[in-house]
Tab-separated table of C-alpha atoms and ligand atoms in Angstrom:
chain	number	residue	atom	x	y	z
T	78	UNK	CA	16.677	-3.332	-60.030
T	79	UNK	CA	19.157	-5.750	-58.199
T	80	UNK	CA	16.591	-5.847	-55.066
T	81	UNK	CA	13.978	-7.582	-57.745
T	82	UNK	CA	16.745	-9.707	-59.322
T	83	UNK	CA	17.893	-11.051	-55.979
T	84	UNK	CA	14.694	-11.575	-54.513
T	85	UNK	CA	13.147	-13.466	-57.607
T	86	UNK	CA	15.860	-15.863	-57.684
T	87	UNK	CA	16.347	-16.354	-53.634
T	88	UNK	CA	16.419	-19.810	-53.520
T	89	UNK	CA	17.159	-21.622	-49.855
T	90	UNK	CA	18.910	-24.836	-49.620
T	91	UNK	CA	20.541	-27.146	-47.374
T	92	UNK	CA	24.416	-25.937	-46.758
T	93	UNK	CA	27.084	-28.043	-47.393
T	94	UNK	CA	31.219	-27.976	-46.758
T	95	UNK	CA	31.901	-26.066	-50.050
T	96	UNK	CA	29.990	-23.806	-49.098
T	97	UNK	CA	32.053	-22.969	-46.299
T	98	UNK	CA	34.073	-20.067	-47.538
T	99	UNK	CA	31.363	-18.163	-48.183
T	100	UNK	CA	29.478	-18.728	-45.416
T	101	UNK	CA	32.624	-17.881	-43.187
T	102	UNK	CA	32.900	-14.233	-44.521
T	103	UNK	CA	29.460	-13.113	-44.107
T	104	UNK	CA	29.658	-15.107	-40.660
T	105	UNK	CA	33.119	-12.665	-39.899
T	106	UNK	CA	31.321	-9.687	-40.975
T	107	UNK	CA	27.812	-10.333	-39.170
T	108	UNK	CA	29.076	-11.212	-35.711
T	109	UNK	CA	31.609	-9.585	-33.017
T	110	UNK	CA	32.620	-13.345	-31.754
T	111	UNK	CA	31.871	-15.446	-35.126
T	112	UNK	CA	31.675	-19.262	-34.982
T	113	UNK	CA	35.226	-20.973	-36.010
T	114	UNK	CA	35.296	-22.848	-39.717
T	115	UNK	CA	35.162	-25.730	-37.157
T	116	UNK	CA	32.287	-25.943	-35.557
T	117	UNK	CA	30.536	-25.138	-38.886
T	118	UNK	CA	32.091	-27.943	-40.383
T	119	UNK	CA	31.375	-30.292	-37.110
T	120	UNK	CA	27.531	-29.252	-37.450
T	121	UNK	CA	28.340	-29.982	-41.395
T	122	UNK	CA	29.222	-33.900	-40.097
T	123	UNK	CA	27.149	-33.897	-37.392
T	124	UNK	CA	22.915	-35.340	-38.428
T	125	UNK	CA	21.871	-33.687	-35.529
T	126	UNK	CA	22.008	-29.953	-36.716
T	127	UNK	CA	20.248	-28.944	-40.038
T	128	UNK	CA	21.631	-25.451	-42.062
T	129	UNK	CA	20.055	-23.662	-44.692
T	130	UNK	CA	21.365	-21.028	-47.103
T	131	UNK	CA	20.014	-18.381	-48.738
T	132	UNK	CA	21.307	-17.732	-52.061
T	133	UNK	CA	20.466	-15.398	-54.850
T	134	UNK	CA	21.722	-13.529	-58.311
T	135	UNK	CA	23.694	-10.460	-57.411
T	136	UNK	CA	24.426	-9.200	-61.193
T	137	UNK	CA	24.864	-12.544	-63.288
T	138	UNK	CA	26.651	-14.504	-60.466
T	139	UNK	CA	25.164	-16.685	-57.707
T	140	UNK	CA	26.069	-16.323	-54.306
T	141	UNK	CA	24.794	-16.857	-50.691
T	142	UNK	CA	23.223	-14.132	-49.183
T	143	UNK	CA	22.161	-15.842	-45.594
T	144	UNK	CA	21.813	-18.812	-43.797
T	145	UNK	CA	20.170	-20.178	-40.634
T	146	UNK	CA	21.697	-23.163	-38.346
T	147	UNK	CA	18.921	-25.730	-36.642
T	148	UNK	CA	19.315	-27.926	-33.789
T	149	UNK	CA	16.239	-29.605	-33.889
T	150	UNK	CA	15.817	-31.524	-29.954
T	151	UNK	CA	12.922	-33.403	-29.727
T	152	UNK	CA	9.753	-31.849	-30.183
T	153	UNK	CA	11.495	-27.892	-30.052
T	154	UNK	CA	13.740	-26.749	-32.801
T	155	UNK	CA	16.773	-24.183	-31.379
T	156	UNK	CA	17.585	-21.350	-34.239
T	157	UNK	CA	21.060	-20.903	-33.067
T	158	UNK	CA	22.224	-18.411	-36.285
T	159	UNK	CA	20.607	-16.125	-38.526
T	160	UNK	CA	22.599	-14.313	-40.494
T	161	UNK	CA	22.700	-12.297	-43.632
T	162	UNK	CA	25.343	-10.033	-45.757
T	163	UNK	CA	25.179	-6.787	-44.597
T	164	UNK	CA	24.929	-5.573	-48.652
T	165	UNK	CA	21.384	-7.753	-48.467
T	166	UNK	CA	20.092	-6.957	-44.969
T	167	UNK	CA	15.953	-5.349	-44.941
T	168	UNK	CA	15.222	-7.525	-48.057
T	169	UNK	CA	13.231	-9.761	-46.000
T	170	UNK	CA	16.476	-12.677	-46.596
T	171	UNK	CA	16.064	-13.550	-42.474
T	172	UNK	CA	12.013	-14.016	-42.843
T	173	UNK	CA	12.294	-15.903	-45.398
T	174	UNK	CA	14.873	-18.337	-43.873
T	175	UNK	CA	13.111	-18.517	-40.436
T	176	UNK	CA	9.709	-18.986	-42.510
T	177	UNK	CA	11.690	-21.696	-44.630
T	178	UNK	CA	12.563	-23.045	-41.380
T	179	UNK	CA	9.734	-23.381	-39.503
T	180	UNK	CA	7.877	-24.751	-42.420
T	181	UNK	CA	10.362	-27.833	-42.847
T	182	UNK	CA	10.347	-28.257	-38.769
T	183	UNK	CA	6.563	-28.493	-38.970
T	184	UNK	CA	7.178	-31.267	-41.573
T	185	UNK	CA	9.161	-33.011	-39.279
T	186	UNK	CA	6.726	-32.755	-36.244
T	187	UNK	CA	8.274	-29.962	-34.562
T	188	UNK	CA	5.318	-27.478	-33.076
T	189	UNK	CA	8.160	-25.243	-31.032
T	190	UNK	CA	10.934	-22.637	-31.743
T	191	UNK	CA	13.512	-20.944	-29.276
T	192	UNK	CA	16.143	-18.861	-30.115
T	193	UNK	CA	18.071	-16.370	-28.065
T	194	UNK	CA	19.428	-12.901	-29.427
T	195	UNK	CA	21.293	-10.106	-27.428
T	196	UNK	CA	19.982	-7.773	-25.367
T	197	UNK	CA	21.621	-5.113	-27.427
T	198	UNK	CA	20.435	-5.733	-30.727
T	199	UNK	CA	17.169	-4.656	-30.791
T	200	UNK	CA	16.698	-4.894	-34.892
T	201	UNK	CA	16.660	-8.340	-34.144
T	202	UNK	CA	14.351	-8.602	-31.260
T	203	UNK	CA	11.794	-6.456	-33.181
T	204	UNK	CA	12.057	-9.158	-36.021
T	205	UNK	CA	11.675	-11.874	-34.287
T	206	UNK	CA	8.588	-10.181	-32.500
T	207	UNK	CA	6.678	-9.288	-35.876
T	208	UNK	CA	7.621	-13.238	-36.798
T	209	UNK	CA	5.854	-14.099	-33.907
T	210	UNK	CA	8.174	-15.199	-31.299
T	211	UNK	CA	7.792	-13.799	-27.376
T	212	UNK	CA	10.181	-13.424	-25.011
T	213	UNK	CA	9.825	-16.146	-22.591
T	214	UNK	CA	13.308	-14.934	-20.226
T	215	UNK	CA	16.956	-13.830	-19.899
T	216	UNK	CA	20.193	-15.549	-19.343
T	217	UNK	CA	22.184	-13.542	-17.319
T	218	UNK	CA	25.680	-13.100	-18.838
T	219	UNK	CA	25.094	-15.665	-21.898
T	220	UNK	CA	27.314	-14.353	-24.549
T	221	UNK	CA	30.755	-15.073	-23.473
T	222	UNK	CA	32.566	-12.253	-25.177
T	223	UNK	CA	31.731	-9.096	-23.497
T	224	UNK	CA	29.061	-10.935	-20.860
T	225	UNK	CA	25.879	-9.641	-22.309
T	226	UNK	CA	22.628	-11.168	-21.233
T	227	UNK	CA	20.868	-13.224	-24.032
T	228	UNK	CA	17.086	-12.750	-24.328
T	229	UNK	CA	15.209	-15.453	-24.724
T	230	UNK	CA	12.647	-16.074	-26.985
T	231	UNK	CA	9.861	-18.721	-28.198
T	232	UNK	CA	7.326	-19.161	-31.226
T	233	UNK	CA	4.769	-21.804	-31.391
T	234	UNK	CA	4.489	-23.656	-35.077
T	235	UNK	CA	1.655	-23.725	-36.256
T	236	UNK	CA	0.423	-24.970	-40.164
T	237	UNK	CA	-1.528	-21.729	-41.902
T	238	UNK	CA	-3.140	-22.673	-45.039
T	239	UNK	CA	-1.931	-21.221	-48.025
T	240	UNK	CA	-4.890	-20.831	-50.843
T	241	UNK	CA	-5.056	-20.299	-54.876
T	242	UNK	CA	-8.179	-18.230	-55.542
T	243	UNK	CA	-10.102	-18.973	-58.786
T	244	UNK	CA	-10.538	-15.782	-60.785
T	245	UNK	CA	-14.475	-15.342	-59.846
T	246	UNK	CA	-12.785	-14.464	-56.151
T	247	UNK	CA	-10.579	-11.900	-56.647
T	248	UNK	CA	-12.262	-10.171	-53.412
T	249	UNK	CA	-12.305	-12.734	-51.503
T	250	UNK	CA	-8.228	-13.231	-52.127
T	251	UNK	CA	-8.144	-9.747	-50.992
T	252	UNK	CA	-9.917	-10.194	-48.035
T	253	UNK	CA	-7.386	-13.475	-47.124
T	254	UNK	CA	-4.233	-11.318	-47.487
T	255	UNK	CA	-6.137	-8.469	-45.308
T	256	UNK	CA	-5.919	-11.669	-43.215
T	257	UNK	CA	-2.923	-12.081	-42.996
T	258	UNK	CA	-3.088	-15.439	-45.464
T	259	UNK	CA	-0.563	-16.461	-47.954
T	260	UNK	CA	-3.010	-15.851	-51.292
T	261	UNK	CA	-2.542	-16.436	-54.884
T	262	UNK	CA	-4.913	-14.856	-56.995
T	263	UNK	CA	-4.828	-14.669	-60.916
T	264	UNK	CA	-7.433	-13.354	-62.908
T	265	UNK	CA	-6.961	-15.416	-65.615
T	266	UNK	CA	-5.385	-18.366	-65.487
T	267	UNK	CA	-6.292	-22.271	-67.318
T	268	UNK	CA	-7.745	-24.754	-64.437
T	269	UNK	CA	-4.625	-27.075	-65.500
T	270	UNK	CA	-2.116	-23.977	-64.558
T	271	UNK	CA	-4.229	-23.392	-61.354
T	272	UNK	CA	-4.265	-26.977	-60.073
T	273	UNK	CA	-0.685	-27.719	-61.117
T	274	UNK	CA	0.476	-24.391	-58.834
T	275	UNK	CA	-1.934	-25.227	-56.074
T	276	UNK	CA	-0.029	-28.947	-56.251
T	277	UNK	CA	3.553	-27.331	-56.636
T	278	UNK	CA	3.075	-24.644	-54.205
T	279	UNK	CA	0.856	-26.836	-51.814
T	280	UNK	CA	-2.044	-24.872	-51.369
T	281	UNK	CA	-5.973	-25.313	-51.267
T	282	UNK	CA	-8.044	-24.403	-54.272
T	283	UNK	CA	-10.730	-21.853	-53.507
T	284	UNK	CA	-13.296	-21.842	-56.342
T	285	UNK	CA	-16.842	-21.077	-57.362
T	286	UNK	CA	-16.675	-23.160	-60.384
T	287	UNK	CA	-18.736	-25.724	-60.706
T	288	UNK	CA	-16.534	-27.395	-63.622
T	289	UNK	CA	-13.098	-27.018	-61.866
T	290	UNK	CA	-14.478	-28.937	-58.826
T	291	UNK	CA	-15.994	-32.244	-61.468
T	292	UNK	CA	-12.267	-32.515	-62.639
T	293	UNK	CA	-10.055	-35.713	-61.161
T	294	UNK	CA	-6.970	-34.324	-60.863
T	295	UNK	CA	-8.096	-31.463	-58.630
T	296	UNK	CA	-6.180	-31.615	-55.313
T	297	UNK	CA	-7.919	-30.139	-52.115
T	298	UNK	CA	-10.497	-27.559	-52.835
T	299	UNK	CA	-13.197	-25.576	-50.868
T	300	UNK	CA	-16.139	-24.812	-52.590
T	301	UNK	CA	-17.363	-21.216	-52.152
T	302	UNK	CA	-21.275	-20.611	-52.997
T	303	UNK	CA	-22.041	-17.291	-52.248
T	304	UNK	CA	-21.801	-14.898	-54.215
T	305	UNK	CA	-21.341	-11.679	-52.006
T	306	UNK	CA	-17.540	-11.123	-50.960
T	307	UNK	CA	-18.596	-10.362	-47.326
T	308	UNK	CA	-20.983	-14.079	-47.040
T	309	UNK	CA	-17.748	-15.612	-48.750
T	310	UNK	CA	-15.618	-14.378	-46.195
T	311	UNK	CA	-17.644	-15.809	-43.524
T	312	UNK	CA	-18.438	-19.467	-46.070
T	313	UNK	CA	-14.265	-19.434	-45.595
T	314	UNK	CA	-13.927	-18.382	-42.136
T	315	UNK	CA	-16.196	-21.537	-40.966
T	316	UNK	CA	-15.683	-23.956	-43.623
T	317	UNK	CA	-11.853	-23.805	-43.303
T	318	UNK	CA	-11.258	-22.383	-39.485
T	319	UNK	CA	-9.376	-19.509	-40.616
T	320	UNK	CA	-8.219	-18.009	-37.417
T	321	UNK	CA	-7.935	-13.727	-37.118
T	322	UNK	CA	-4.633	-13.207	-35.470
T	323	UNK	CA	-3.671	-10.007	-34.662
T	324	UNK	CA	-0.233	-10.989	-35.778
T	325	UNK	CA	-0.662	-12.049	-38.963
T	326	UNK	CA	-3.615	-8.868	-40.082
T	327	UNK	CA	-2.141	-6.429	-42.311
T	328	UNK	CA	0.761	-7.880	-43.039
T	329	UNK	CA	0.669	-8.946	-47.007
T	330	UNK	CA	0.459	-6.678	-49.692
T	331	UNK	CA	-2.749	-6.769	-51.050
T	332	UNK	CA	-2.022	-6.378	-54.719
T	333	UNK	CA	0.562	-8.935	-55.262
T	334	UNK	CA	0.628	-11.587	-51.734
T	335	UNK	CA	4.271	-10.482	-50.802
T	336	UNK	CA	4.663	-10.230	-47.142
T	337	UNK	CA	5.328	-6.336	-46.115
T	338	UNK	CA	8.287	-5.271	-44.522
T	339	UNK	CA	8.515	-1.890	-41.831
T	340	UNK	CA	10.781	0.841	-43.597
T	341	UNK	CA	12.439	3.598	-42.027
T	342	UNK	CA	10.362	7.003	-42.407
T	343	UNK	CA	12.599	9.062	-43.940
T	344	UNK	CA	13.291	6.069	-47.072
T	345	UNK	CA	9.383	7.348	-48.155
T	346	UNK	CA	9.824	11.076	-48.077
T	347	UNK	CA	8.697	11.936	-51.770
T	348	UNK	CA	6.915	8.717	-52.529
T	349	UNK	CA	3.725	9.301	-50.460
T	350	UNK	CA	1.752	12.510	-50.105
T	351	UNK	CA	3.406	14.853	-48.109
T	352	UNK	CA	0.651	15.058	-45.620
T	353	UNK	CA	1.218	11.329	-45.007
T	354	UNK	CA	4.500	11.814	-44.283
T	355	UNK	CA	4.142	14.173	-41.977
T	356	UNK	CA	1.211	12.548	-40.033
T	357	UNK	CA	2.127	9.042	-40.263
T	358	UNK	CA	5.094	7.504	-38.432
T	359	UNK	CA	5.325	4.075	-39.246
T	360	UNK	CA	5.614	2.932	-43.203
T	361	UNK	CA	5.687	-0.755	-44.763
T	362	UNK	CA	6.329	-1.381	-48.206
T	363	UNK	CA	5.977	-4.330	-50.245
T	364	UNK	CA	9.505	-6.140	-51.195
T	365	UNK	CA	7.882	-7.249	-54.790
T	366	UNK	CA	5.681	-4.055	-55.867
T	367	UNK	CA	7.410	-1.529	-53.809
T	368	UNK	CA	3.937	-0.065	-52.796
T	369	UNK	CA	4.102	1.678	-49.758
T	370	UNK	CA	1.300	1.286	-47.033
T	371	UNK	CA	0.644	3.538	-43.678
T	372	UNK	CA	-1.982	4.317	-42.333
T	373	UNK	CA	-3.844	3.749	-38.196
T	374	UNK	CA	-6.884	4.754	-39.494
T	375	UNK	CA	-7.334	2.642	-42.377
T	376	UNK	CA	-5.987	-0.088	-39.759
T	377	UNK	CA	-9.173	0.313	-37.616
T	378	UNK	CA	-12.086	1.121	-40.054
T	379	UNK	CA	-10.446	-2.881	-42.170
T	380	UNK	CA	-10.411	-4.299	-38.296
T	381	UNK	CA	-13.666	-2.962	-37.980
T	382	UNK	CA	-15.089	-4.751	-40.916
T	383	UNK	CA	-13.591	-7.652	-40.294
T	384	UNK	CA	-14.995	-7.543	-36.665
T	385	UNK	CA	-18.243	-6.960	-38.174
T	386	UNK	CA	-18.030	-9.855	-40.991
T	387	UNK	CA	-16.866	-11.902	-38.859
T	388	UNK	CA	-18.350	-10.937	-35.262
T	389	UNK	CA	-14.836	-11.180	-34.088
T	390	UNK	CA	-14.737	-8.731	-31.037
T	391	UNK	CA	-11.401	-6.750	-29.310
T	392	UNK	CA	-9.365	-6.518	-32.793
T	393	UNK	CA	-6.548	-4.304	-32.543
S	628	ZN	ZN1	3.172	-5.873	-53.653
């Protein structure tokens, strides 16, 4: 499927003036007042702003799918363009760039991000919410082509730890994306394949193995002892502060660690039980697996057991 191809090669790097063309059309067919070739090409010359491009395999040929334009002031970064080809929009392109984004700002010290979207395009808002931004205002009138107020919004940055699960703690990776917590879990993998992704892909070793955890070249680790998934959960929850945000529960597919995405209703009809579909209005499905999850109920009985693993109270 071209949705796997694309998504398997998205690759997100730092613009530059040839790839201006490009970037112009999908900036013409994104935006009722698009920027001029000019300004992009001032921000191009100018160190102050920072753009990133999304680009993936469309059939055998490369091209840019979105990009995202920075002005990083002080201690705030300012997203001041998302955009993406209307052929590749709900592919989770934006996410990714704003993730992208907010990842490099925290390397660089920043711990806040504003951006301001129209009052009118509501899409936006709503993905800007689920990435954790809140709407701190309005400017009255900001958009100077038909007057429309901009909403304002804000997101604080904050570093989540990303983990590589040994294969003993399959549950336990399980329980981590339940959490919300980017999770890679292979049941069998050699410990020189596991520590060179936890080094690539920067993330913390969680292991039971007494062996892995003698070896030199192992990069940060936590220990788990228990053997129960439930007294692992809580070994992880204090040993490494993992932190239950509403925000983040829920949100990961739990077979394969890809962030899910909301779907319309109707783009399900015939691929979950029919009694799902009609009961259930709100659907997610997972941009690498394409499994489909629903469900309030299940919601509150796995925010119930996490309350009562982790004696977190009010989860909802
Ligand atoms: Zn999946």
């Amino acid at each position: 499927m071209l949705f796997c191809i694309v998504m398997e090669s998205l690759e997100i790097v730092p613009m530059r003036a040839a790839d201006l063309d490009e970037v112009m059309k999908i900036e013409r067919l994104c935006f009722p007042s698009p920027w001029s070739r000019a300004f992009f090409s001032q921000q191009q010359r100018s160190p102050a702003f920072e753009n990133f491009l999304a680009r993936g395999k469309d059939g055998g040929r490369k091209r840019i799918l979105g990009y995202i334009c920075l002005l990083p002031v002080g201690g705030e970064v300012h997203i001041l363009n998302v955009a993406v080809h209307p052929q590749f929009r709900r592919k989770g392109i934006a996410t990714r760039l704003i993730d992208f984004s907010l990842d490099y700002c925290l390397t660089k010290g920043i711990r806040e991000a504003l951006l301001e979207v129209r009052r009118s395009n509501h899409q936006a808002q709503e993905m800007y919410k689920k990435l954790g931004f809140k709407e701190i205002g309005i400017e009255r009138a900001y958009y100077s082509d038909n007057r429309e107020d901009a909403i304002k919004m804000c997101r604080e940055i904050e570093r989540r730890p990303k983990f590589i699960a040994d294969a003993m703690l399959g549950k336990l990776a399980r329980w981590l994306r339940i959490l919300g917590y980017d999770t890679t879990y292979f049941a069998k993998k050699a410990d020189g394949d596991l520590i060179r992704i936890a080094k690539e892909q920067e993330r913390i070793v969680l292991t039971r193995d007494t062996r892995l955890i003698k070896r030199e070249d192992l990069g940060e680790f936590f220990f788990i002892q228990n053997n129960s998934h439930w007294k692992q959960l809580q070994e992880a929850y204090q040993g490494i502060e993992l932190k239950v945000d509403p925000r983040f529960l829920l949100s990961r597919c739990l077979i394969c660690n890809a962030e899910i995405e909301r779907v319309a209703k109707e783009s399900v009809r015939g691929k979950v039980p029919e009694y799902v579909f009609k009961t259930q209005e709100r659907f997610f499905s997972c941009p690498d697996c394409q499994r489909i999850y629903w469900g309030a109920t299940h919601r509150t009985n796995i925010l119930q057991e996490i309350g009562q693993i982790l004696g977190v109270k009010d989860l909802s």
